mmCIF file of N, CA and C in Angstrom:
data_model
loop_
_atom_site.group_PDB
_atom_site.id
_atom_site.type_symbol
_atom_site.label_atom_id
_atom_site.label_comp_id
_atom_site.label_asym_id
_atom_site.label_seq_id
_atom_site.Cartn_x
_atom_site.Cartn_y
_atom_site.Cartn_z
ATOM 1 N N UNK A 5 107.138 168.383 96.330
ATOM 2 C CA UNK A 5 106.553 167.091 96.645
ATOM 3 C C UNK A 5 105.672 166.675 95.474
ATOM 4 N N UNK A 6 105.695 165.255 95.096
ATOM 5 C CA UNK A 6 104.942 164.745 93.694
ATOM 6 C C UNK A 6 103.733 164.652 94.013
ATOM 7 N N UNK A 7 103.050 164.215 93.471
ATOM 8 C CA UNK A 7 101.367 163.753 93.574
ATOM 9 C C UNK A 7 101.691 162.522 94.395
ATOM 10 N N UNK A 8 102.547 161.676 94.150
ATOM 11 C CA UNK A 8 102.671 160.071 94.715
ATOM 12 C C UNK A 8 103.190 160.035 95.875
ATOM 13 N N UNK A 9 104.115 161.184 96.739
ATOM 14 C CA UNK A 9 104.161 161.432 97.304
ATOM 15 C C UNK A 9 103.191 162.021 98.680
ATOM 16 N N UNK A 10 103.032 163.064 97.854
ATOM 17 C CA UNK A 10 101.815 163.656 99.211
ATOM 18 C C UNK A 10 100.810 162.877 99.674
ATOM 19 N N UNK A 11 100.279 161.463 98.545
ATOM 20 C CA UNK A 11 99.570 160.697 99.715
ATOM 21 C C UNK A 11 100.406 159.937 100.938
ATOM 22 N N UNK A 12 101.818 160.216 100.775
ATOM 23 C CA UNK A 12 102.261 160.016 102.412
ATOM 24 C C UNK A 12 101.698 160.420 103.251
ATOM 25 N N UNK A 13 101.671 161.869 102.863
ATOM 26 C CA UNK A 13 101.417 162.765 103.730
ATOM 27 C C UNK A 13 100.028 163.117 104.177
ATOM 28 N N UNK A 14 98.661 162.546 103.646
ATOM 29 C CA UNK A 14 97.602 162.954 103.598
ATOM 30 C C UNK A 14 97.207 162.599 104.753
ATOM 31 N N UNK A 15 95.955 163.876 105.531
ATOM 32 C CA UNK A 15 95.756 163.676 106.709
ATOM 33 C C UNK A 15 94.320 163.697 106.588
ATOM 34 N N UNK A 16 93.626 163.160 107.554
ATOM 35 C CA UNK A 16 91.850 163.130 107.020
ATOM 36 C C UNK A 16 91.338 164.814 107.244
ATOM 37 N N UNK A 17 90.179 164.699 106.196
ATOM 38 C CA UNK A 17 89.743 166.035 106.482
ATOM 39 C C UNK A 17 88.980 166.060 107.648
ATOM 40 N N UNK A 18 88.774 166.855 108.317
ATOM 41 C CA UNK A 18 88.260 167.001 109.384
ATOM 42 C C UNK A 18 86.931 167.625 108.909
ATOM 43 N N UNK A 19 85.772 167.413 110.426
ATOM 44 C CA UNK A 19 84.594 167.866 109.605
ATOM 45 C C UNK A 19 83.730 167.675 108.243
ATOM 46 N N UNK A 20 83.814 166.561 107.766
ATOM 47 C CA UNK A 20 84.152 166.816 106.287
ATOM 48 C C UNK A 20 82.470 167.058 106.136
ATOM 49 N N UNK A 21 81.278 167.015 106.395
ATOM 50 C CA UNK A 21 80.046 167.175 106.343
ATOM 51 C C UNK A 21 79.866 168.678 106.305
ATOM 52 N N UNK A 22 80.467 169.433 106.807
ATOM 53 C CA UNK A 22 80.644 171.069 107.095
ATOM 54 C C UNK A 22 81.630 171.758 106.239
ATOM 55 N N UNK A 23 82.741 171.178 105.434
ATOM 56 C CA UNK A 23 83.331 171.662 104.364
ATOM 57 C C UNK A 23 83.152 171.635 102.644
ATOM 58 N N UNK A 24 82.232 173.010 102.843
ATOM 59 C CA UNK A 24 81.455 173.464 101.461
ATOM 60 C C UNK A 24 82.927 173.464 100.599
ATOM 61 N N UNK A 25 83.740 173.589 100.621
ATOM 62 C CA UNK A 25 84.518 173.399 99.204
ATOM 63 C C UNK A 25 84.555 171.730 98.866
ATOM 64 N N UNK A 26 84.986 171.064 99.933
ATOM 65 C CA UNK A 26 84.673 169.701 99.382
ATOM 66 C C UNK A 26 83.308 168.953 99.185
ATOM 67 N N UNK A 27 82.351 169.477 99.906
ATOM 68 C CA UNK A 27 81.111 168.687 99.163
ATOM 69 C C UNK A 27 80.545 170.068 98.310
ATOM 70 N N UNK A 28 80.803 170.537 98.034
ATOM 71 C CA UNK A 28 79.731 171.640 97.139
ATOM 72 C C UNK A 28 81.028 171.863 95.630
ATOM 73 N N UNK A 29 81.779 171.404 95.484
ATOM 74 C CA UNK A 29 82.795 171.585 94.586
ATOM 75 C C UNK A 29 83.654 170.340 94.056
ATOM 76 N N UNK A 30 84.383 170.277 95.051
ATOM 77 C CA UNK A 30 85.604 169.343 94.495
ATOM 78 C C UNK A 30 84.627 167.703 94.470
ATOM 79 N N UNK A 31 84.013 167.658 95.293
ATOM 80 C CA UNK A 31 82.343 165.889 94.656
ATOM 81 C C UNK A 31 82.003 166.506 94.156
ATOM 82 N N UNK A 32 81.595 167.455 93.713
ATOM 83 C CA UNK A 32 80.656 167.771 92.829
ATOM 84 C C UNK A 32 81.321 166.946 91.156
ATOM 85 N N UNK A 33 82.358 167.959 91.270
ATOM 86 C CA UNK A 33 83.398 168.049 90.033
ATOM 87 C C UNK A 33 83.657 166.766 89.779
ATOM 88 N N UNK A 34 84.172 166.005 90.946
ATOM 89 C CA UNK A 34 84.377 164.254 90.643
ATOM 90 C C UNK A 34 83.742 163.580 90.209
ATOM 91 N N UNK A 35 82.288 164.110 90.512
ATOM 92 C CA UNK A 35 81.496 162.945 89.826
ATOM 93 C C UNK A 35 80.831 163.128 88.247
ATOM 94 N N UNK A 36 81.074 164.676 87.982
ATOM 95 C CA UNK A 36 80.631 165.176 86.654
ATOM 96 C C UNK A 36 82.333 164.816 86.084
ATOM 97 N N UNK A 37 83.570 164.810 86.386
ATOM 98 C CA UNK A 37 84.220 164.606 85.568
ATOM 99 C C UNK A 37 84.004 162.931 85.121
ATOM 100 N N UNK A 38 83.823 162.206 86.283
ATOM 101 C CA UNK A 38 83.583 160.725 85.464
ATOM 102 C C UNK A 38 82.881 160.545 84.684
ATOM 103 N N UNK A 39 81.248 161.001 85.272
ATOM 104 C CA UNK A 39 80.176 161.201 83.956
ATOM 105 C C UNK A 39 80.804 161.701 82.477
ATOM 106 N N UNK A 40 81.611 162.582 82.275
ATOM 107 C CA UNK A 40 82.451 162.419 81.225
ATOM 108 C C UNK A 40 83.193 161.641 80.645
ATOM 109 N N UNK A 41 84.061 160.863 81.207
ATOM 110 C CA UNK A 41 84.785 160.022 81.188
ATOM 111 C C UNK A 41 84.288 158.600 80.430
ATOM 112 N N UNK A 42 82.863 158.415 81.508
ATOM 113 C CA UNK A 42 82.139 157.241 80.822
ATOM 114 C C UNK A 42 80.677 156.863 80.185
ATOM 115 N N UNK A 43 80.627 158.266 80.326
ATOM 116 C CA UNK A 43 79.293 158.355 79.643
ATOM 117 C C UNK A 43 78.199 158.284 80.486
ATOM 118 N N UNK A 44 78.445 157.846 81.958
ATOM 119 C CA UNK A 44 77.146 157.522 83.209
ATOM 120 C C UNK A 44 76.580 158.860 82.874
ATOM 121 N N UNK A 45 75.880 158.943 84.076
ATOM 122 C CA UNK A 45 74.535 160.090 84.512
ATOM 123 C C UNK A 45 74.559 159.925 85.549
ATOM 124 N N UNK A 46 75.647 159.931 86.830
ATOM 125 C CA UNK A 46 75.522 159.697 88.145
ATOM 126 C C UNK A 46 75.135 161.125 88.234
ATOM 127 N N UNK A 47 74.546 160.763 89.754
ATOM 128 C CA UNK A 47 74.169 162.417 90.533
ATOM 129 C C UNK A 47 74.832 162.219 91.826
ATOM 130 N N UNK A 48 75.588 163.619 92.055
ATOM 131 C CA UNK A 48 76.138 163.810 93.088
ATOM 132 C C UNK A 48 75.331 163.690 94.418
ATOM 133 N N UNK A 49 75.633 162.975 95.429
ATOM 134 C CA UNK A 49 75.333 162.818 96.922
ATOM 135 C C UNK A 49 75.695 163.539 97.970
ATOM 136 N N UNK A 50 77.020 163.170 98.302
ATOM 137 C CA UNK A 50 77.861 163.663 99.075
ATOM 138 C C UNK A 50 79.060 162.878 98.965
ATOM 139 N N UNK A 51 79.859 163.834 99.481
ATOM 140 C CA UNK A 51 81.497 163.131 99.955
ATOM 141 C C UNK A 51 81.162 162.647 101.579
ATOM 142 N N UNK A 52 81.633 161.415 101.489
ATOM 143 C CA UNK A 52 81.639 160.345 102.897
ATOM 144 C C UNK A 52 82.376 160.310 103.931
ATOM 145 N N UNK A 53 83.671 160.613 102.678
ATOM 146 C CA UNK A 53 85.089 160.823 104.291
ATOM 147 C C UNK A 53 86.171 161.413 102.931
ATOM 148 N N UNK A 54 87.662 161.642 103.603
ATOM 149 C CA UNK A 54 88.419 161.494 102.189
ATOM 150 C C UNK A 54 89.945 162.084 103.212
ATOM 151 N N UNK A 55 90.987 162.357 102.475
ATOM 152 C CA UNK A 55 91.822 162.173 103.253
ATOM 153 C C UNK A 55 92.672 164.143 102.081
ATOM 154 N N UNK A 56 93.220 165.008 102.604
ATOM 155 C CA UNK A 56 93.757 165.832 101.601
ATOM 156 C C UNK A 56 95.278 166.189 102.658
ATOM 157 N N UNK A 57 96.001 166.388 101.056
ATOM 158 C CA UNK A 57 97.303 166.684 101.653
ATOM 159 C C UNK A 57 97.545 168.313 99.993
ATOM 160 N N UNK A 58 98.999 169.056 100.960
ATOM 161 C CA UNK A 58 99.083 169.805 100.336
ATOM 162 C C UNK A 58 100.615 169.349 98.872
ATOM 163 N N UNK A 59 100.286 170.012 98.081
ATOM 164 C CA UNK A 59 101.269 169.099 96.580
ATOM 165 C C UNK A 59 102.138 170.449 96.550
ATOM 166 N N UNK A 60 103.458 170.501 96.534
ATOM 167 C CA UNK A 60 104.484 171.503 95.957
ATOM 168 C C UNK A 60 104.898 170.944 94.968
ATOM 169 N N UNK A 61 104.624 171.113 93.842
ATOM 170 C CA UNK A 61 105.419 170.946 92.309
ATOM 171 C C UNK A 61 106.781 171.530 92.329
ATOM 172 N N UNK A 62 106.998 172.666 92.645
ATOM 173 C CA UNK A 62 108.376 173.750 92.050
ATOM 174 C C UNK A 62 108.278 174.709 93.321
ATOM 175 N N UNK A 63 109.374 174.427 94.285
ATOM 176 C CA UNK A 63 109.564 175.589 95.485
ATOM 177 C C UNK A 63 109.720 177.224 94.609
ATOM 178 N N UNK A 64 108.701 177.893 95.266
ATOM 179 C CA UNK A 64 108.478 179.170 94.913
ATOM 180 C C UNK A 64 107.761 179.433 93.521
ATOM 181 N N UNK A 65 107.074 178.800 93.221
ATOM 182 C CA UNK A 65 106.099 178.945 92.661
ATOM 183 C C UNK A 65 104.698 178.257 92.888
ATOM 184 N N UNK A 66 103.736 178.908 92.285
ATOM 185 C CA UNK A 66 102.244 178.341 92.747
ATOM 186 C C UNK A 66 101.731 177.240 91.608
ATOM 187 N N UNK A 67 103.127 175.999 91.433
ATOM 188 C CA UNK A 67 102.596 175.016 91.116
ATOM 189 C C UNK A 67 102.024 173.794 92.028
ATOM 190 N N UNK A 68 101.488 174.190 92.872
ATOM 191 C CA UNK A 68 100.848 173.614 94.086
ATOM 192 C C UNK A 68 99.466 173.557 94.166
ATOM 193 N N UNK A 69 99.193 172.891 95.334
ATOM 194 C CA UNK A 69 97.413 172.604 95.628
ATOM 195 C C UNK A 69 97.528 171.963 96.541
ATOM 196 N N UNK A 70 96.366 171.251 96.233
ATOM 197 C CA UNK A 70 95.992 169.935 96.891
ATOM 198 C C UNK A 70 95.232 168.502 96.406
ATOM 199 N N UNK A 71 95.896 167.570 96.854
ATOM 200 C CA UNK A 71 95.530 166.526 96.487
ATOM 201 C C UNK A 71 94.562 165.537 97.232
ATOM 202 N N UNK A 72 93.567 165.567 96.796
ATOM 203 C CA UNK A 72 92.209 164.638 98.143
ATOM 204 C C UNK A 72 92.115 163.293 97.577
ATOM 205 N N UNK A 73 91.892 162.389 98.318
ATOM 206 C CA UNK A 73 91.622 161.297 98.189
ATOM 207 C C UNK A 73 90.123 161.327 98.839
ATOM 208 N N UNK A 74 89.171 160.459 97.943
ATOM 209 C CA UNK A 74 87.923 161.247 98.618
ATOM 210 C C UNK A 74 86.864 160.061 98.478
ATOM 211 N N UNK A 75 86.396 159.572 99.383
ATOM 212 C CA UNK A 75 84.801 158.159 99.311
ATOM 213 C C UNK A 75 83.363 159.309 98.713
ATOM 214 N N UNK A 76 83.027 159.090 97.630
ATOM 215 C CA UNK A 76 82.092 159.552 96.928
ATOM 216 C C UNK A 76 80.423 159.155 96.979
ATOM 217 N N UNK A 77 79.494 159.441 97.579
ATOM 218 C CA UNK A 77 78.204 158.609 97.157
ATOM 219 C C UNK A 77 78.048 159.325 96.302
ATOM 220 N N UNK A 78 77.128 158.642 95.342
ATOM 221 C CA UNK A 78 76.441 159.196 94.163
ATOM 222 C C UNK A 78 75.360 157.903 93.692
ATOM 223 N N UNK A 79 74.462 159.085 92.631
ATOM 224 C CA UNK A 79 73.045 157.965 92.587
ATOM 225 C C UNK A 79 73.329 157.764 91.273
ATOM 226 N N UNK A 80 72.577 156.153 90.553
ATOM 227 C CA UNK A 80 72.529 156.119 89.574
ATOM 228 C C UNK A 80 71.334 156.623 88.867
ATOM 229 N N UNK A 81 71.570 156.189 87.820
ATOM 230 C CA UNK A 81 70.016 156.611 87.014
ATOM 231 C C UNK A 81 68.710 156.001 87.269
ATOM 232 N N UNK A 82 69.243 155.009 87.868
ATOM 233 C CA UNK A 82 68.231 153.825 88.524
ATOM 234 C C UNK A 82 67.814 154.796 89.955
ATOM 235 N N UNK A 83 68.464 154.962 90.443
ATOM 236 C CA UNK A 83 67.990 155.539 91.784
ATOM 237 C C UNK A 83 68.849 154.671 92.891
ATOM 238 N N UNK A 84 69.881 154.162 92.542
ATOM 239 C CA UNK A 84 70.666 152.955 93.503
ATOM 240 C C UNK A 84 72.213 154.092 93.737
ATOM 241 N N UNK A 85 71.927 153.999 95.332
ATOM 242 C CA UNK A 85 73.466 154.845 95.648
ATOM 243 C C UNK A 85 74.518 153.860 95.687
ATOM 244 N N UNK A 86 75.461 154.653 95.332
ATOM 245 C CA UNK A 86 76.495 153.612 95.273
ATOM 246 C C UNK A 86 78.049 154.753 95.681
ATOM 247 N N UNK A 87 78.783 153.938 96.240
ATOM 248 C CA UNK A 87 79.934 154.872 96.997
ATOM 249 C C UNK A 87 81.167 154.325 96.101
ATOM 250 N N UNK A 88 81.693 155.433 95.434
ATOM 251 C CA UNK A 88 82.696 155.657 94.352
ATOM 252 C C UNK A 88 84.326 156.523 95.547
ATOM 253 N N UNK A 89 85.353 155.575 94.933
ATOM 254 C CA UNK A 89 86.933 156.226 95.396
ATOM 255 C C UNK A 89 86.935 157.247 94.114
ATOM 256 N N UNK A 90 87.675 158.494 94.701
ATOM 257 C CA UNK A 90 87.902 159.476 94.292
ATOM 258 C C UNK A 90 89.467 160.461 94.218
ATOM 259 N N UNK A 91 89.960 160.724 93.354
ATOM 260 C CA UNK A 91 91.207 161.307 93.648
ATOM 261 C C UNK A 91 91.272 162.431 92.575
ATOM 262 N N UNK A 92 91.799 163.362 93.176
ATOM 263 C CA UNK A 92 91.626 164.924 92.712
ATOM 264 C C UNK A 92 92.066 165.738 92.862
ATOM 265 N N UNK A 93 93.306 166.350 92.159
ATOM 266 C CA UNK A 93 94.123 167.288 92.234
ATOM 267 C C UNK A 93 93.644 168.729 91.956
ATOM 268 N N UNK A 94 93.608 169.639 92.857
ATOM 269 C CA UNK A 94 93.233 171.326 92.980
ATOM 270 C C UNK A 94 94.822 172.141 92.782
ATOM 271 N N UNK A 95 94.738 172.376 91.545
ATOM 272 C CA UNK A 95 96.392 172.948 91.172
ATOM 273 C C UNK A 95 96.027 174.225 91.238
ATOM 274 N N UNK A 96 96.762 175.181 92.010
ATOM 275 C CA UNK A 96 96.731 176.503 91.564
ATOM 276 C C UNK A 96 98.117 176.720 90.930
ATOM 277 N N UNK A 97 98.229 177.414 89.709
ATOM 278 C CA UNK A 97 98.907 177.692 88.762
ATOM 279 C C UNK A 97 99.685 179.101 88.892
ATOM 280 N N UNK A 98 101.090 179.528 88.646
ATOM 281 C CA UNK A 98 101.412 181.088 88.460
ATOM 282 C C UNK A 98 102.972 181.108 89.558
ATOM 283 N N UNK A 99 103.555 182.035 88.906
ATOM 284 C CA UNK A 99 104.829 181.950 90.481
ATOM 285 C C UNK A 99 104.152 183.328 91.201
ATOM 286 N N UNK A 100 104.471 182.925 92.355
ATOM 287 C CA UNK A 100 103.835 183.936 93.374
ATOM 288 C C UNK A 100 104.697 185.174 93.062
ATOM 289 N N UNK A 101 106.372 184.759 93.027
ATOM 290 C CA UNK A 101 106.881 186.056 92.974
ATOM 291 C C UNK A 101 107.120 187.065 92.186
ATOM 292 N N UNK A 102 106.913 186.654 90.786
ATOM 293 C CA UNK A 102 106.780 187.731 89.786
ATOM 294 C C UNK A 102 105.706 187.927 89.726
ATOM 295 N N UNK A 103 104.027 187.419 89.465
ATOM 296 C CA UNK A 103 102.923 187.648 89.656
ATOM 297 C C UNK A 103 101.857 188.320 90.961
ATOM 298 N N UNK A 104 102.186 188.160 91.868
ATOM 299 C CA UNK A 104 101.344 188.265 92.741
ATOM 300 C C UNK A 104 100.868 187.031 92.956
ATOM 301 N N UNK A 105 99.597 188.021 93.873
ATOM 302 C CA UNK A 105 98.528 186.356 93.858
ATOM 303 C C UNK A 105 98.233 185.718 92.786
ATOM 304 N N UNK A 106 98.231 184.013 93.511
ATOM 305 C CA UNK A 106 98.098 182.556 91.972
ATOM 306 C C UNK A 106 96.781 182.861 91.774
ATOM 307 N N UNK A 107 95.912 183.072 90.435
ATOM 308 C CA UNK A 107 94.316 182.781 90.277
ATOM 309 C C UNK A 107 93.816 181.598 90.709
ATOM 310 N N UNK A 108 92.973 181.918 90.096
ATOM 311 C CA UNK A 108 92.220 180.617 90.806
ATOM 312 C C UNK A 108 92.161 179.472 90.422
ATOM 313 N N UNK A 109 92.083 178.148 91.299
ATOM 314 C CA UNK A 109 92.677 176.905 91.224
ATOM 315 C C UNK A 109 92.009 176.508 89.883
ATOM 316 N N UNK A 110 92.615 175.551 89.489
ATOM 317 C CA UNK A 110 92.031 174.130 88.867
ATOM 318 C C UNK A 110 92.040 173.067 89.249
ATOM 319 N N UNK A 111 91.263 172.403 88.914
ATOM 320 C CA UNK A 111 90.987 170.819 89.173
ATOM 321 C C UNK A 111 91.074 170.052 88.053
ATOM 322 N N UNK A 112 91.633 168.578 88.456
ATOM 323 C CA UNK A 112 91.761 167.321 87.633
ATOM 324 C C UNK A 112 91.323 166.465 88.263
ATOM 325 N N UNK A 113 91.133 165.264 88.035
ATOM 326 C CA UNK A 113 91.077 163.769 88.196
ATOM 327 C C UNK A 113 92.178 163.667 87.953
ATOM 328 N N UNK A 114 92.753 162.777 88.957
ATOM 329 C CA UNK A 114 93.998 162.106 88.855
ATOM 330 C C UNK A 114 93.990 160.948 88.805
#
């Protein structure tokens, strides 16, 4: 399944206030990768809501993840929150069957 795809498939996260990988990681990461991107100084808030589905690149291998679609607050430098769209691919990399277990994921902006 493609990236353009699986947002068919994306289902809301559930809980999302109680899921430390998405607010303690994957917002985190979103909003420091833009700060890259454009030079801001936003500070991470929280993730608001967001929607994740799972991505198969290549059956039988761990070119897979997940793909979130994700409502972002974050502060400016001013001190003004402001709620940023977010999209973010968690690839874990490796074929399961000659390797073993895939290491550990990566992340992009998509």
């Amino acid at each position: 399944m493609s990236v353009e795809e699986a947002y068919h498939t994306s289902k809301p996260i559930e809980n999302i206030n109680d899921d430390l990988q998405v607010q303690s990681i994957i917002g985190k990461l979103a909003v420091e990768d833009h700060n890259k991107k454009t030079g801001e100084n936003l500070e991470f808030v929280d993730v608001v809501n967001g929607l994740r589905s799972e991505v198969f690149v290549q059956p039988g291998c761990t070119h897979e993840g997940i793909l979130y679609h994700l409502l972002v607050e974050a502060k400016t430098i001013e001190g003004i929150n402001w709620t940023y769209v977010a999209k973010l691919l968690e690839l874990y990399v490796g074929c399961r069957i000659s390797k073993g277990n895939p290491g550990p994921p990566q992340a992009w902006m998509v």
